[in-house]
Coordinates of C-alpha atoms and ligand atoms in Angstrom, one line a residue:
M593 CA -12.5 1.7 22.4
K594 CA -11.2 3.9 19.6
A595 CA -12.0 7.6 20.1
Q596 CA -11.9 10.1 17.2
T597 CA -12.8 7.6 14.6
I598 CA -15.4 8.8 12.1
Y599 CA -18.4 6.5 11.6
F600 CA -20.4 8.3 8.9
A601 CA -23.7 6.8 7.8
R602 CA -23.7 4.1 5.2
P603 CA -25.0 4.9 1.8
I604 CA -28.7 5.3 1.4
Q605 CA -30.3 1.9 0.6
A606 CA -31.5 0.8 -2.8
A607 CA -35.2 0.5 -3.3
N608 CA -36.8 -2.6 -1.8
A609 CA -38.0 -5.3 -4.2
E610 CA -40.6 -6.7 -1.9
Q611 CA -43.9 -5.0 -1.1
W612 CA -45.7 -6.3 2.0
S613 CA -49.5 -6.6 2.5
I614 CA -50.9 -6.1 5.9
A615 CA -52.3 -9.6 5.8
G616 CA -48.9 -11.0 4.9
I617 CA -47.4 -9.2 7.9
E618 CA -50.1 -10.3 10.2
A619 CA -49.4 -13.8 9.1
L620 CA -45.8 -13.4 10.2
F621 CA -47.0 -12.1 13.6
K622 CA -49.1 -15.3 14.0
L623 CA -46.3 -17.8 13.2
P624 CA -45.3 -20.1 16.0
F625 CA -42.8 -18.2 18.2
A626 CA -39.9 -20.5 17.4
D627 CA -40.6 -20.4 13.6
L628 CA -40.8 -16.6 13.7
L629 CA -37.6 -16.2 15.6
Y630 CA -35.8 -18.7 13.4
R631 CA -36.8 -16.8 10.3
A632 CA -35.8 -13.5 11.8
Q633 CA -32.5 -14.8 12.9
Q634 CA -31.8 -16.2 9.4
T635 CA -32.6 -12.8 7.9
H636 CA -30.5 -11.1 10.4
R637 CA -27.4 -13.2 9.8
E638 CA -27.7 -12.7 6.0
H639 CA -27.1 -8.9 6.5
F640 CA -25.4 -8.3 9.9
D641 CA -23.0 -9.7 12.4
P642 CA -25.5 -11.1 14.8
N643 CA -23.4 -10.3 17.9
E644 CA -22.8 -6.6 17.1
V645 CA -25.0 -3.8 18.4
Q646 CA -25.0 -0.2 17.4
L647 CA -25.2 2.3 20.3
S648 CA -27.1 5.6 20.0
T649 CA -27.2 8.2 22.7
L650 CA -30.1 10.6 22.8
L651 CA -30.1 14.1 24.2
S652 CA -33.1 16.4 24.7
I653 CA -31.8 19.8 23.4
K654 CA -35.1 21.5 24.1
T655 CA -37.6 20.0 26.5
G656 CA -41.3 20.3 27.1
G657 CA -44.0 22.8 26.1
C658 CA -44.7 21.1 22.7
S659 CA -47.7 22.4 20.8
E660 CA -48.5 18.9 19.5
D661 CA -50.9 16.6 21.5
C662 CA -49.3 13.1 21.1
G663 CA -51.1 11.0 23.6
Y664 CA -48.0 9.1 24.8
C665 CA -45.7 12.1 25.3
P666 CA -45.0 13.9 28.6
Q667 CA -43.6 16.9 26.7
S668 CA -46.9 17.9 25.2
A669 CA -48.3 21.2 26.5
F670 CA -51.7 19.5 26.4
H671 CA -50.8 17.1 29.2
S672 CA -49.8 17.5 32.8
A673 CA -47.0 15.1 33.2
G674 CA -44.8 17.3 35.3
V675 CA -42.0 17.7 32.7
E676 CA -40.3 21.0 33.3
D677 CA -40.0 23.1 30.2
R678 CA -36.4 23.9 29.3
K679 CA -35.2 26.2 26.6
M680 CA -32.7 25.1 24.0
L681 CA -29.3 24.0 25.3
D682 CA -26.3 25.9 24.0
V683 CA -23.9 24.3 21.5
A684 CA -21.1 23.8 24.2
A685 CA -23.4 21.8 26.4
V686 CA -24.5 19.6 23.6
V687 CA -20.8 19.0 22.5
Q688 CA -20.0 18.1 26.1
A689 CA -22.8 15.6 26.3
A690 CA -21.7 14.1 22.9
K691 CA -18.1 13.7 24.1
A692 CA -19.3 11.9 27.2
A693 CA -21.5 9.6 25.1
Q694 CA -18.6 8.9 22.8
Q695 CA -16.3 8.1 25.7
A696 CA -18.9 5.7 27.0
G697 CA -18.9 3.9 23.6
A698 CA -21.8 5.4 21.6
D699 CA -21.2 5.9 17.9
R700 CA -24.3 7.9 17.1
F701 CA -25.6 11.0 18.9
C702 CA -29.2 12.0 18.5
M703 CA -30.5 15.5 19.3
G704 CA -34.2 15.8 20.1
A705 CA -36.3 18.9 20.4
A706 CA -39.9 19.2 21.5
W707 CA -41.2 21.3 18.6
R708 CA -44.0 21.0 16.1
E709 CA -41.4 22.3 13.7
P710 CA -38.2 24.3 14.2
S711 CA -38.0 28.1 13.6
A712 CA -35.4 29.8 11.5
E713 CA -33.6 30.8 14.7
D714 CA -33.7 27.3 16.1
M715 CA -32.2 26.0 12.9
Q716 CA -29.1 28.2 13.2
S717 CA -28.3 26.6 16.6
V718 CA -29.1 23.1 15.4
V719 CA -26.9 23.4 12.4
E720 CA -24.0 24.4 14.7
M721 CA -24.7 21.5 16.9
V722 CA -24.7 19.0 14.0
K723 CA -21.4 20.3 12.7
A724 CA -19.8 20.2 16.1
V725 CA -20.9 16.7 17.0
R726 CA -19.9 15.5 13.6
N727 CA -16.5 17.0 14.1
L728 CA -16.1 14.7 17.1
G729 CA -16.3 11.7 14.7
M730 CA -19.8 10.6 15.7
E731 CA -22.8 9.9 13.5
T732 CA -25.4 12.6 13.9
C733 CA -29.1 12.3 14.2
A734 CA -31.8 14.9 14.9
T735 CA -35.5 14.8 15.7
L736 CA -37.0 18.2 15.5
G737 CA -40.6 17.7 14.4
M738 CA -41.9 18.5 10.9
L739 CA -39.4 19.9 8.3
R740 CA -39.9 22.1 5.4
E741 CA -37.7 22.1 2.3
E742 CA -35.4 24.8 3.7
H743 CA -34.9 22.9 6.9
V744 CA -33.7 19.7 5.1
T745 CA -31.4 21.7 2.9
Q746 CA -29.8 23.3 5.9
L747 CA -29.5 20.0 7.7
R748 CA -28.0 18.2 4.7
A749 CA -25.5 21.0 4.2
A750 CA -24.5 20.7 7.9
G751 CA -23.8 17.0 7.3
L752 CA -26.6 15.5 9.3
D753 CA -26.4 11.7 8.9
Y754 CA -29.9 10.7 10.0
Y755 CA -33.3 12.4 10.6
N756 CA -35.7 10.7 13.0
H757 CA -39.4 11.1 12.5
N758 CA -41.5 8.2 13.7
L759 CA -44.7 7.2 12.1
D760 CA -45.8 6.1 15.6
T761 CA -48.6 3.7 14.6
A762 CA -50.8 2.6 11.7
P763 CA -52.7 5.3 9.7
E764 CA -56.1 3.8 10.9
F765 CA -55.1 4.3 14.6
Y766 CA -53.3 7.6 14.3
G767 CA -56.3 9.8 15.0
E768 CA -56.8 8.0 18.4
I769 CA -53.3 9.1 19.5
I770 CA -52.7 12.5 17.9
S771 CA -55.1 15.2 16.6
T772 CA -52.8 18.2 15.9
R773 CA -51.3 16.8 12.7
D774 CA -52.2 14.0 10.3
Y775 CA -50.4 11.0 9.0
Q776 CA -49.7 12.6 5.6
D777 CA -47.7 15.4 7.4
R778 CA -45.4 12.7 8.8
L779 CA -45.0 11.0 5.4
D780 CA -44.3 14.4 3.7
T781 CA -41.5 15.2 6.1
L782 CA -39.9 11.8 5.6
E783 CA -40.1 12.2 1.8
R784 CA -38.3 15.6 2.1
V785 CA -35.6 14.0 4.2
R786 CA -35.2 11.2 1.8
R787 CA -35.0 13.4 -1.2
A788 CA -32.4 15.6 0.5
G789 CA -30.2 12.5 0.8
I790 CA -30.3 12.2 4.6
N791 CA -30.7 8.7 6.0
V792 CA -34.2 8.1 7.4
C793 CA -34.8 6.9 11.0
S794 CA -38.4 6.1 11.5
G795 CA -40.3 3.6 13.6
G796 CA -43.2 3.5 16.0
I797 CA -44.6 2.7 19.4
V798 CA -46.4 -0.5 20.3
G799 CA -48.6 -1.1 23.4
M800 CA -50.8 2.0 22.9
G801 CA -54.0 -0.1 22.6
E802 CA -53.6 -0.8 18.9
S803 CA -54.9 -4.1 17.4
L804 CA -52.6 -6.7 15.9
T805 CA -53.8 -5.6 12.4
Q806 CA -52.9 -2.0 13.3
R807 CA -49.5 -3.2 14.5
A808 CA -49.0 -5.0 11.2
G809 CA -50.2 -1.8 9.5
L810 CA -47.4 0.2 11.0
I811 CA -44.8 -2.3 9.9
A812 CA -46.3 -2.3 6.4
Q813 CA -46.1 1.5 6.2
L814 CA -42.4 1.4 7.1
A815 CA -41.4 -1.7 5.1
N816 CA -43.1 -0.5 2.0
M817 CA -41.3 2.9 1.9
Q818 CA -39.1 3.1 -1.2
P819 CA -36.6 2.5 0.2
Y820 CA -37.5 1.5 3.8
P821 CA -35.8 3.5 6.6
E822 CA -32.1 2.8 7.4
S823 CA -32.9 2.9 11.1
V824 CA -36.2 1.6 12.7
P825 CA -36.7 2.4 16.4
I826 CA -39.4 0.1 18.0
N827 CA -40.6 1.6 21.2
N828 CA -42.7 -0.1 23.9
L829 CA -45.0 2.5 25.4
V830 CA -43.7 4.0 28.6
K831 CA -46.9 4.9 30.5
V832 CA -46.3 8.3 32.0
E833 CA -48.7 9.6 34.6
G834 CA -50.5 12.6 33.4
T835 CA -50.6 11.5 29.7
P836 CA -53.8 10.1 28.1
L837 CA -52.1 6.7 27.8
E838 CA -51.1 6.4 31.4
N839 CA -53.5 3.5 31.9
A840 CA -53.0 1.7 28.6
E841 CA -53.1 -2.1 28.8
E842 CA -49.7 -3.7 29.2
L843 CA -48.4 -5.3 26.0
D844 CA -47.3 -8.9 26.5
P845 CA -43.5 -8.9 26.3
L846 CA -43.5 -11.7 23.8
D847 CA -45.7 -9.6 21.5
F848 CA -43.0 -6.9 21.7
V849 CA -40.4 -9.6 20.7
R850 CA -42.6 -10.6 17.8
T851 CA -42.8 -7.0 16.6
I852 CA -39.0 -6.8 16.5
A853 CA -38.8 -10.1 14.6
V854 CA -41.4 -8.9 12.0
A855 CA -39.5 -5.6 11.6
R856 CA -36.3 -7.6 11.0
I857 CA -37.9 -9.9 8.4
T858 CA -39.6 -7.1 6.5
M859 CA -36.7 -4.6 6.6
P860 CA -33.7 -6.9 6.5
R861 CA -30.9 -4.3 6.1
A862 CA -32.3 -1.8 8.6
R863 CA -30.8 -1.1 12.0
V864 CA -33.8 -2.2 14.2
R865 CA -33.5 -0.3 17.5
L866 CA -34.8 -1.3 20.9
S867 CA -35.9 2.1 22.0
A868 CA -38.2 3.4 24.8
G869 CA -39.4 0.9 27.3
R870 CA -36.2 -1.0 27.6
Q871 CA -35.7 0.0 31.2
Q872 CA -38.8 -2.0 32.2
M873 CA -37.7 -5.1 30.2
S874 CA -35.9 -8.0 31.8
D875 CA -32.5 -9.1 30.5
A876 CA -34.3 -12.3 29.2
V877 CA -36.7 -10.2 27.1
Q878 CA -34.0 -8.0 25.7
A879 CA -32.0 -11.2 24.9
L880 CA -35.0 -12.5 22.9
C881 CA -35.2 -9.1 21.1
F882 CA -31.6 -9.4 20.0
L883 CA -32.3 -13.0 18.9
A884 CA -35.3 -11.6 17.0
G885 CA -32.9 -9.2 15.1
A886 CA -32.6 -6.0 17.1
N887 CA -29.2 -4.6 16.6
S888 CA -29.3 -1.2 18.0
I889 CA -30.1 0.3 21.4
F890 CA -30.5 3.7 23.0
Y891 CA -27.5 3.9 25.3
G892 CA -27.2 6.2 28.4
E893 CA -29.4 6.6 31.4
Q894 CA -31.9 9.1 30.0
L895 CA -34.0 9.2 26.8
L896 CA -35.7 12.5 26.0
T897 CA -37.6 12.6 29.4
T898 CA -38.0 9.0 30.4
G899 CA -35.4 6.6 31.9
N900 CA -33.2 4.1 30.2
P901 CA -31.0 1.3 31.6
E902 CA -27.8 2.4 33.2
V903 CA -24.7 2.0 31.1
E904 CA -23.2 -0.5 33.5
R905 CA -26.3 -2.7 33.2
D906 CA -26.1 -2.6 29.4
R907 CA -22.4 -3.4 29.4
T908 CA -23.0 -6.3 31.7
L909 CA -25.9 -7.6 29.6
L910 CA -23.9 -7.3 26.3
D911 CA -21.0 -9.1 28.0
K912 CA -23.3 -11.9 29.2
L913 CA -24.6 -12.3 25.7
G914 CA -21.2 -12.1 24.1
M915 CA -22.2 -9.1 22.1
Y916 CA -20.1 -6.0 21.3
P917 CA -20.7 -2.4 20.3
F918 CA -20.3 -1.5 16.6
A919 CA -17.9 1.3 17.5
E920 CA -15.5 -1.1 19.3
K921 CA -15.3 -3.5 16.5
H922 CA -14.7 -1.1 13.7
Ligands
SF4_1677 S1 -43.8 13.4 20.6 FE1 -42.7 15.1 19.9 S2 -44.2 16.2 18.6 FE2 -45.4 14.8 20.0 S3 -45.8 16.1 21.8 FE3 -43.9 15.0 22.2 S4 -42.3 16.4 21.7 FE4 -44.2 17.1 20.7

């Protein structure tokens, strides 16, 4: 592994030529499994080394007590999921965690805070964190809630490579999951991020009780952005006790694989990331996800508050599959 190498984000993508209808995406979901995976794999190989995977490590820089009511999230102040509120970490602690992630092979470090939106004071610390992590030679990503114009300007000036803001689900299902903001708020923040010249990381969560049409609707929203996000995390709901979705019906793992494949086909040049829910997945399902075009994972034992596979397990799986981390190849 090469330390101290700088992997800055690739240039922002050109606008996508293809616009997808929800019906067209639903038709992809309904293809015979082998046909869907074949098509996804063909698309994947046109744009990426199929054996390479990008590793992102996520750190919660401020945990719990969030004033939003996202039904899946243990950090919401509306739910009683037993997450301990923690004030913002200091810059030194964040840099230490980033160095450890880099040593373990991660090339992107994502800093997440449980806020509806950051305050001016919060932003001062975040800007320092972004600069410090970038100085290590890692790509930087942040997820801080909604952003105003002044926030994106500050983050851009600090050199932030990616901003994560998930659409979560289709507009038609959004109100079932969150009531403290609306879909347009999400789109507005993403638009500001895009206009500021920061790469967009945006995806969603499946397994929240959405219909197939609504799952297709989420992918349509993402794929029809002009341009679509550079990074697309696809999360499988982690059902946390004390959240409104703790008893959601389990998604068939093959439907999760199908979602990855459809994201790959409709957003051919995006990094499609296997995100939350991977800890509960067998190696075989993860292998199918890679075959379906996933080429990024969250790496490290902890996501924001839920678990993730151990680094050793991931290394073993990648070895078994003959796959290698992006940072070790470049
Ligand atoms: S997902 Fe984010 S915005 Fe929603 S409650 Fe959790 S921390 Fe807050």
